[in-house]
Amino acid sequence: MKLILLGAPGAGKGTVAKLLTAIDGSVQISTGDILRGAVKAGSDLGKEAQGYMDRGDLVPDSLIMGIMGDRLQEPDCAGGFLLDGFPRTIPQAEALTELLTKLDIKLDMVVSIEVPRDVIFDRLCTRRTCENSDCQEIYNIKSMPSKVEGICDKCGSAIVQRADETEEAIGHRLDTYNDKTAPLAGFYEKSGLLKPVTGTSSDAVVSAIKAELNI
Ligand code: ADP
Ligand code: ZN
């Protein structure tokens, strides 16, 4: 399947993407994971992106399009992909449309995962992430704790609170989402690709997507 997952930070895009990869082997492409990996590795991309990310600001469109232009041409994308956290602005969506046309790729659907702001805020404040950049498994201290506190079940690395998951940065990320990313729903509605789904549980979102795609 070739999907875009839209939704606020904390709406569950990453969790839904991981569940979907298990269905048909489509790859999850998370620009946030790619950027955090670059910051950890100390690459030029990471150095450029870090300040924006720590403040909860968006990284410039040109950087993101550079990453995605390369990523979508890697061979594993031929079997399907789930875009998680991209596009995030109207210019990114327009550039993506052009890129997909050039690569002769057709999207199946744009899923908008809709979750109330208070639920999101609460989820993000209690979210923790594995610090191993090759893993980045997500936990929640209230609803999905690791078996051993502070240690990732999957890889044994430390589980940490992200720098952009302080209350202040979270508030700023949600405002940025409303300003810059929420308008993408209208953009994709016009192209007939939009499928809004209420995101109370990730399993329910996955079921709705499967039903829509007849799989
Ligand atoms: P979340 O969805 O929880 O906000 P992500 O892991 O998707 O977190 O992104 C973390 C940060 O990485 C964002 O706050 C932003 O700084 C940067 N980022 C990720 N994807 C994009 C994008 N498509 N455009 C601009 N910045 C991005
Ligand atoms: Zn891990």
CSV table of C-alpha atoms and ligand atoms in Angstrom, one decimal:
chain,number,residue,atom,x,y,z
A,1,MET,CA,0.0,0.0,0.0
A,2,LYS,CA,1.1,3.6,-0.7
A,3,LEU,CA,-0.3,5.8,2.0
A,4,ILE,CA,0.2,9.2,3.6
A,5,LEU,CA,-0.7,9.2,7.3
A,6,LEU,CA,-1.8,12.7,8.4
A,7,GLY,CA,-2.4,13.7,12.0
A,8,ALA,CA,-1.2,15.8,14.8
A,9,PRO,CA,1.9,14.9,16.8
A,10,GLY,CA,0.8,12.1,19.1
A,11,ALA,CA,-2.2,11.1,16.9
A,12,GLY,CA,-0.6,7.6,16.5
A,13,LYS,CA,0.9,7.9,13.0
A,14,GLY,CA,4.0,5.9,14.0
A,15,THR,CA,2.1,3.2,15.8
A,16,VAL,CA,-0.4,2.8,12.9
A,17,ALA,CA,2.5,2.7,10.4
A,18,LYS,CA,4.3,0.0,12.3
A,19,LEU,CA,1.1,-2.1,12.4
A,20,LEU,CA,0.5,-1.6,8.7
A,21,THR,CA,4.1,-2.7,7.7
A,22,ALA,CA,3.3,-6.1,9.3
A,23,ILE,CA,0.4,-6.6,6.9
A,24,ASP,CA,2.1,-6.3,3.6
A,25,GLY,CA,5.7,-5.4,4.1
A,26,SER,CA,5.3,-1.8,3.1
A,27,VAL,CA,8.0,0.3,4.6
A,28,GLN,CA,7.4,3.0,7.2
A,29,ILE,CA,9.1,6.3,6.2
A,30,SER,CA,9.2,8.7,9.2
A,31,THR,CA,10.9,12.0,8.5
A,32,GLY,CA,11.1,12.5,12.3
A,33,ASP,CA,13.0,9.2,12.7
A,34,ILE,CA,15.3,10.0,9.8
A,35,LEU,CA,16.0,13.5,11.3
A,36,ARG,CA,16.6,12.2,14.8
A,37,GLY,CA,19.0,9.6,13.3
A,38,ALA,CA,20.9,12.3,11.6
A,39,VAL,CA,21.1,14.4,14.7
A,40,LYS,CA,22.4,11.4,16.7
A,41,ALA,CA,25.0,10.7,13.9
A,42,GLY,CA,26.1,14.3,13.9
A,43,SER,CA,25.8,14.6,10.1
A,44,ASP,CA,25.5,17.9,8.3
A,45,LEU,CA,21.8,17.3,7.9
A,46,GLY,CA,21.5,16.6,11.7
A,47,LYS,CA,23.4,19.7,12.6
A,48,GLU,CA,21.2,21.8,10.4
A,49,ALA,CA,18.0,20.3,11.7
A,50,GLN,CA,18.6,20.1,15.4
A,51,GLY,CA,17.8,23.6,16.5
A,52,TYR,CA,14.5,23.6,14.7
A,53,MET,CA,13.6,20.2,16.2
A,54,ASP,CA,14.4,21.1,19.8
A,55,ARG,CA,12.2,24.2,19.6
A,56,GLY,CA,9.4,22.2,18.1
A,57,ASP,CA,9.6,24.2,14.8
A,58,LEU,CA,9.4,22.6,11.4
A,59,VAL,CA,12.7,21.9,9.6
A,60,PRO,CA,12.9,23.9,6.3
A,61,ASP,CA,11.0,22.3,3.3
A,62,SER,CA,14.1,22.2,1.2
A,63,LEU,CA,15.9,19.9,3.6
A,64,ILE,CA,12.9,17.6,3.9
A,65,MET,CA,12.4,17.4,0.1
A,66,GLY,CA,16.1,16.5,-0.3
A,67,ILE,CA,15.6,13.6,2.1
A,68,MET,CA,12.4,12.4,0.6
A,69,GLY,CA,13.5,12.8,-3.0
A,70,ASP,CA,16.3,10.2,-2.2
A,71,ARG,CA,14.3,8.0,0.1
A,72,LEU,CA,11.4,7.4,-2.3
A,73,GLN,CA,13.8,6.2,-4.9
A,74,GLU,CA,15.2,3.4,-2.8
A,75,PRO,CA,14.3,0.0,-3.9
A,76,ASP,CA,12.3,-1.0,-0.8
A,77,CYS,CA,9.7,1.6,-1.6
A,78,ALA,CA,8.6,-0.4,-4.7
A,79,GLY,CA,6.6,-2.7,-2.4
A,80,GLY,CA,4.7,0.1,-0.8
A,81,PHE,CA,5.3,2.8,1.8
A,82,LEU,CA,3.6,4.6,4.7
A,83,LEU,CA,4.6,8.3,4.9
A,84,ASP,CA,4.6,9.2,8.6
A,85,GLY,CA,5.1,12.9,9.4
A,86,PHE,CA,5.5,14.0,5.8
A,87,PRO,CA,4.2,16.1,4.0
A,88,ARG,CA,3.7,18.6,6.7
A,89,THR,CA,3.2,21.9,4.8
A,90,ILE,CA,1.3,22.8,1.7
A,91,PRO,CA,4.7,23.4,-0.2
A,92,GLN,CA,5.9,19.9,0.8
A,93,ALA,CA,2.6,18.4,-0.4
A,94,GLU,CA,2.9,20.3,-3.7
A,95,ALA,CA,6.5,19.2,-4.1
A,96,LEU,CA,5.5,15.6,-3.3
A,97,THR,CA,2.8,15.6,-5.9
A,98,GLU,CA,5.4,16.6,-8.5
A,99,LEU,CA,7.9,14.0,-7.2
A,100,LEU,CA,5.4,11.2,-7.4
A,101,THR,CA,4.4,12.2,-10.9
A,102,LYS,CA,8.0,12.2,-11.9
A,103,LEU,CA,8.6,8.7,-10.3
A,104,ASP,CA,5.3,7.4,-11.8
A,105,ILE,CA,4.0,6.5,-8.3
A,106,LYS,CA,0.3,6.6,-7.4
A,107,LEU,CA,-0.9,7.0,-3.8
A,108,ASP,CA,-3.8,4.8,-2.7
A,109,MET,CA,-5.1,7.1,0.1
A,110,VAL,CA,-4.3,9.9,2.5
A,111,VAL,CA,-5.5,8.8,6.0
A,112,SER,CA,-6.2,11.7,8.4
A,113,ILE,CA,-6.1,10.3,12.0
A,114,GLU,CA,-8.2,12.6,14.1
A,115,VAL,CA,-7.7,12.8,17.9
A,116,PRO,CA,-8.9,15.6,20.3
A,117,ARG,CA,-6.2,18.1,21.4
A,118,ASP,CA,-6.5,17.3,25.1
A,119,VAL,CA,-6.0,13.6,24.5
A,120,ILE,CA,-3.0,14.4,22.3
A,121,PHE,CA,-1.4,16.7,24.8
A,122,ASP,CA,-1.7,14.1,27.6
A,123,ARG,CA,-0.3,11.4,25.3
A,124,LEU,CA,2.7,13.4,24.4
A,125,CYS,CA,3.6,14.4,27.9
A,126,THR,CA,3.6,10.7,28.9
A,127,ARG,CA,5.3,9.4,25.7
A,128,ARG,CA,8.9,8.0,25.9
A,129,THR,CA,11.1,6.9,23.0
A,130,CYS,CA,14.0,4.4,22.8
A,131,GLU,CA,17.1,6.5,22.3
A,132,ASN,CA,18.7,3.9,20.0
A,133,SER,CA,18.4,5.7,16.6
A,134,ASP,CA,18.0,2.3,14.8
A,135,CYS,CA,15.1,1.4,17.0
A,136,GLN,CA,13.2,4.5,18.3
A,137,GLU,CA,10.4,2.2,19.7
A,138,ILE,CA,7.7,4.3,21.3
A,139,TYR,CA,6.3,3.7,24.9
A,140,ASN,CA,3.9,5.5,27.1
A,141,ILE,CA,4.5,5.6,30.9
A,142,LYS,CA,0.7,5.4,31.5
A,143,SER,CA,-0.7,3.2,28.8
A,144,MET,CA,2.2,1.3,27.3
A,145,PRO,CA,5.2,1.0,29.7
A,146,SER,CA,8.2,-1.1,28.9
A,147,LYS,CA,8.6,-4.4,30.9
A,148,VAL,CA,11.6,-3.0,32.8
A,149,GLU,CA,11.3,0.7,33.6
A,150,GLY,CA,13.5,2.9,31.4
A,151,ILE,CA,14.8,0.0,29.3
A,152,CYS,CA,13.6,-0.8,25.7
A,153,ASP,CA,11.9,-4.2,25.4
A,154,LYS,CA,13.2,-4.5,21.8
A,155,CYS,CA,16.8,-3.5,22.0
A,156,GLY,CA,17.8,-2.9,25.7
A,157,SER,CA,18.8,0.7,25.2
A,158,ALA,CA,17.6,3.5,27.4
A,159,ILE,CA,14.1,4.9,27.0
A,160,VAL,CA,14.1,8.7,27.2
A,161,GLN,CA,11.8,11.7,27.0
A,162,ARG,CA,12.5,13.6,23.7
A,163,ALA,CA,13.9,17.1,23.9
A,164,ASP,CA,10.8,18.4,22.1
A,165,GLU,CA,8.5,16.7,24.5
A,166,THR,CA,8.5,19.2,27.3
A,167,GLU,CA,5.1,20.9,27.9
A,168,GLU,CA,6.3,24.1,26.2
A,169,ALA,CA,7.6,22.4,23.1
A,170,ILE,CA,4.6,20.2,22.8
A,171,GLY,CA,2.2,23.2,22.9
A,172,HIS,CA,4.3,24.9,20.2
A,173,ARG,CA,4.3,21.7,18.1
A,174,LEU,CA,0.5,21.5,18.3
A,175,ASP,CA,0.2,25.2,17.3
A,176,THR,CA,2.5,24.6,14.4
A,177,TYR,CA,0.4,21.6,13.4
A,178,ASN,CA,-2.8,23.7,13.3
A,179,ASP,CA,-1.2,26.5,11.3
A,180,LYS,CA,0.9,24.5,8.8
A,181,THR,CA,-0.2,20.9,8.6
A,182,ALA,CA,-3.9,20.9,9.3
A,183,PRO,CA,-4.6,22.6,5.9
A,184,LEU,CA,-3.3,19.5,4.1
A,185,ALA,CA,-6.6,17.8,4.8
A,186,GLY,CA,-8.3,20.3,2.5
A,187,PHE,CA,-5.5,19.9,-0.1
A,188,TYR,CA,-6.0,16.1,-0.3
A,189,GLU,CA,-9.8,16.3,-0.1
A,190,LYS,CA,-9.7,18.2,-3.4
A,191,SER,CA,-7.8,15.3,-5.0
A,192,GLY,CA,-10.3,12.8,-3.7
A,193,LEU,CA,-7.7,10.9,-1.7
A,194,LEU,CA,-8.6,11.9,1.8
A,195,LYS,CA,-10.0,9.4,4.3
A,196,PRO,CA,-10.6,10.8,7.8
A,197,VAL,CA,-10.5,8.2,10.6
A,198,THR,CA,-11.2,8.8,14.3
A,199,GLY,CA,-8.1,7.8,16.1
A,200,THR,CA,-9.2,6.6,19.5
A,201,SER,CA,-7.2,3.4,19.2
A,202,SER,CA,-4.5,2.4,16.7
A,203,ASP,CA,-6.1,-1.0,16.1
A,204,ALA,CA,-9.4,0.8,15.1
A,205,VAL,CA,-7.5,3.0,12.7
A,206,VAL,CA,-5.8,0.0,11.1
A,207,SER,CA,-9.1,-1.8,10.8
A,208,ALA,CA,-10.7,1.2,9.1
A,209,ILE,CA,-7.7,1.4,6.6
A,210,LYS,CA,-7.9,-2.3,5.8
A,211,ALA,CA,-11.7,-2.1,5.2
A,212,GLU,CA,-11.1,0.9,2.9
A,213,LEU,CA,-8.4,-0.9,0.9
A,214,ASN,CA,-10.3,-4.2,0.9
A,215,ILE,CA,-7.4,-6.1,2.5
B,1,ADP,P1,5.8,14.3,15.9
B,1,ADP,O1,4.9,13.8,14.8
B,1,ADP,O2,5.6,13.6,17.2
B,1,ADP,O3,5.8,15.8,16.0
B,1,ADP,P2,8.1,13.7,14.4
B,1,ADP,O4,9.0,12.6,14.9
B,1,ADP,O5,7.3,13.4,13.2
B,1,ADP,O6,7.2,14.1,15.6
B,1,ADP,O7,8.9,15.0,14.1
B,1,ADP,C1,9.8,15.5,15.0
B,1,ADP,C2,10.4,16.9,14.5
B,1,ADP,O8,11.1,16.7,13.3
B,1,ADP,C3,9.3,17.9,14.1
B,1,ADP,O9,8.9,18.7,15.3
B,1,ADP,C4,10.1,18.8,13.1
B,1,ADP,O10,11.0,19.6,13.7
B,1,ADP,C5,10.9,17.7,12.4
B,1,ADP,N1,10.1,17.2,11.2
B,1,ADP,C6,9.7,15.9,11.0
B,1,ADP,N2,9.1,15.8,9.8
B,1,ADP,C7,9.1,17.0,9.2
B,1,ADP,C8,8.6,17.5,8.0
B,1,ADP,N3,7.9,16.8,7.1
B,1,ADP,N4,8.8,18.9,7.8
B,1,ADP,C9,9.4,19.7,8.6
B,1,ADP,N5,9.9,19.2,9.8
B,1,ADP,C10,9.8,17.9,10.1
B,2,ZN,ZN,15.0,0.1,21.4
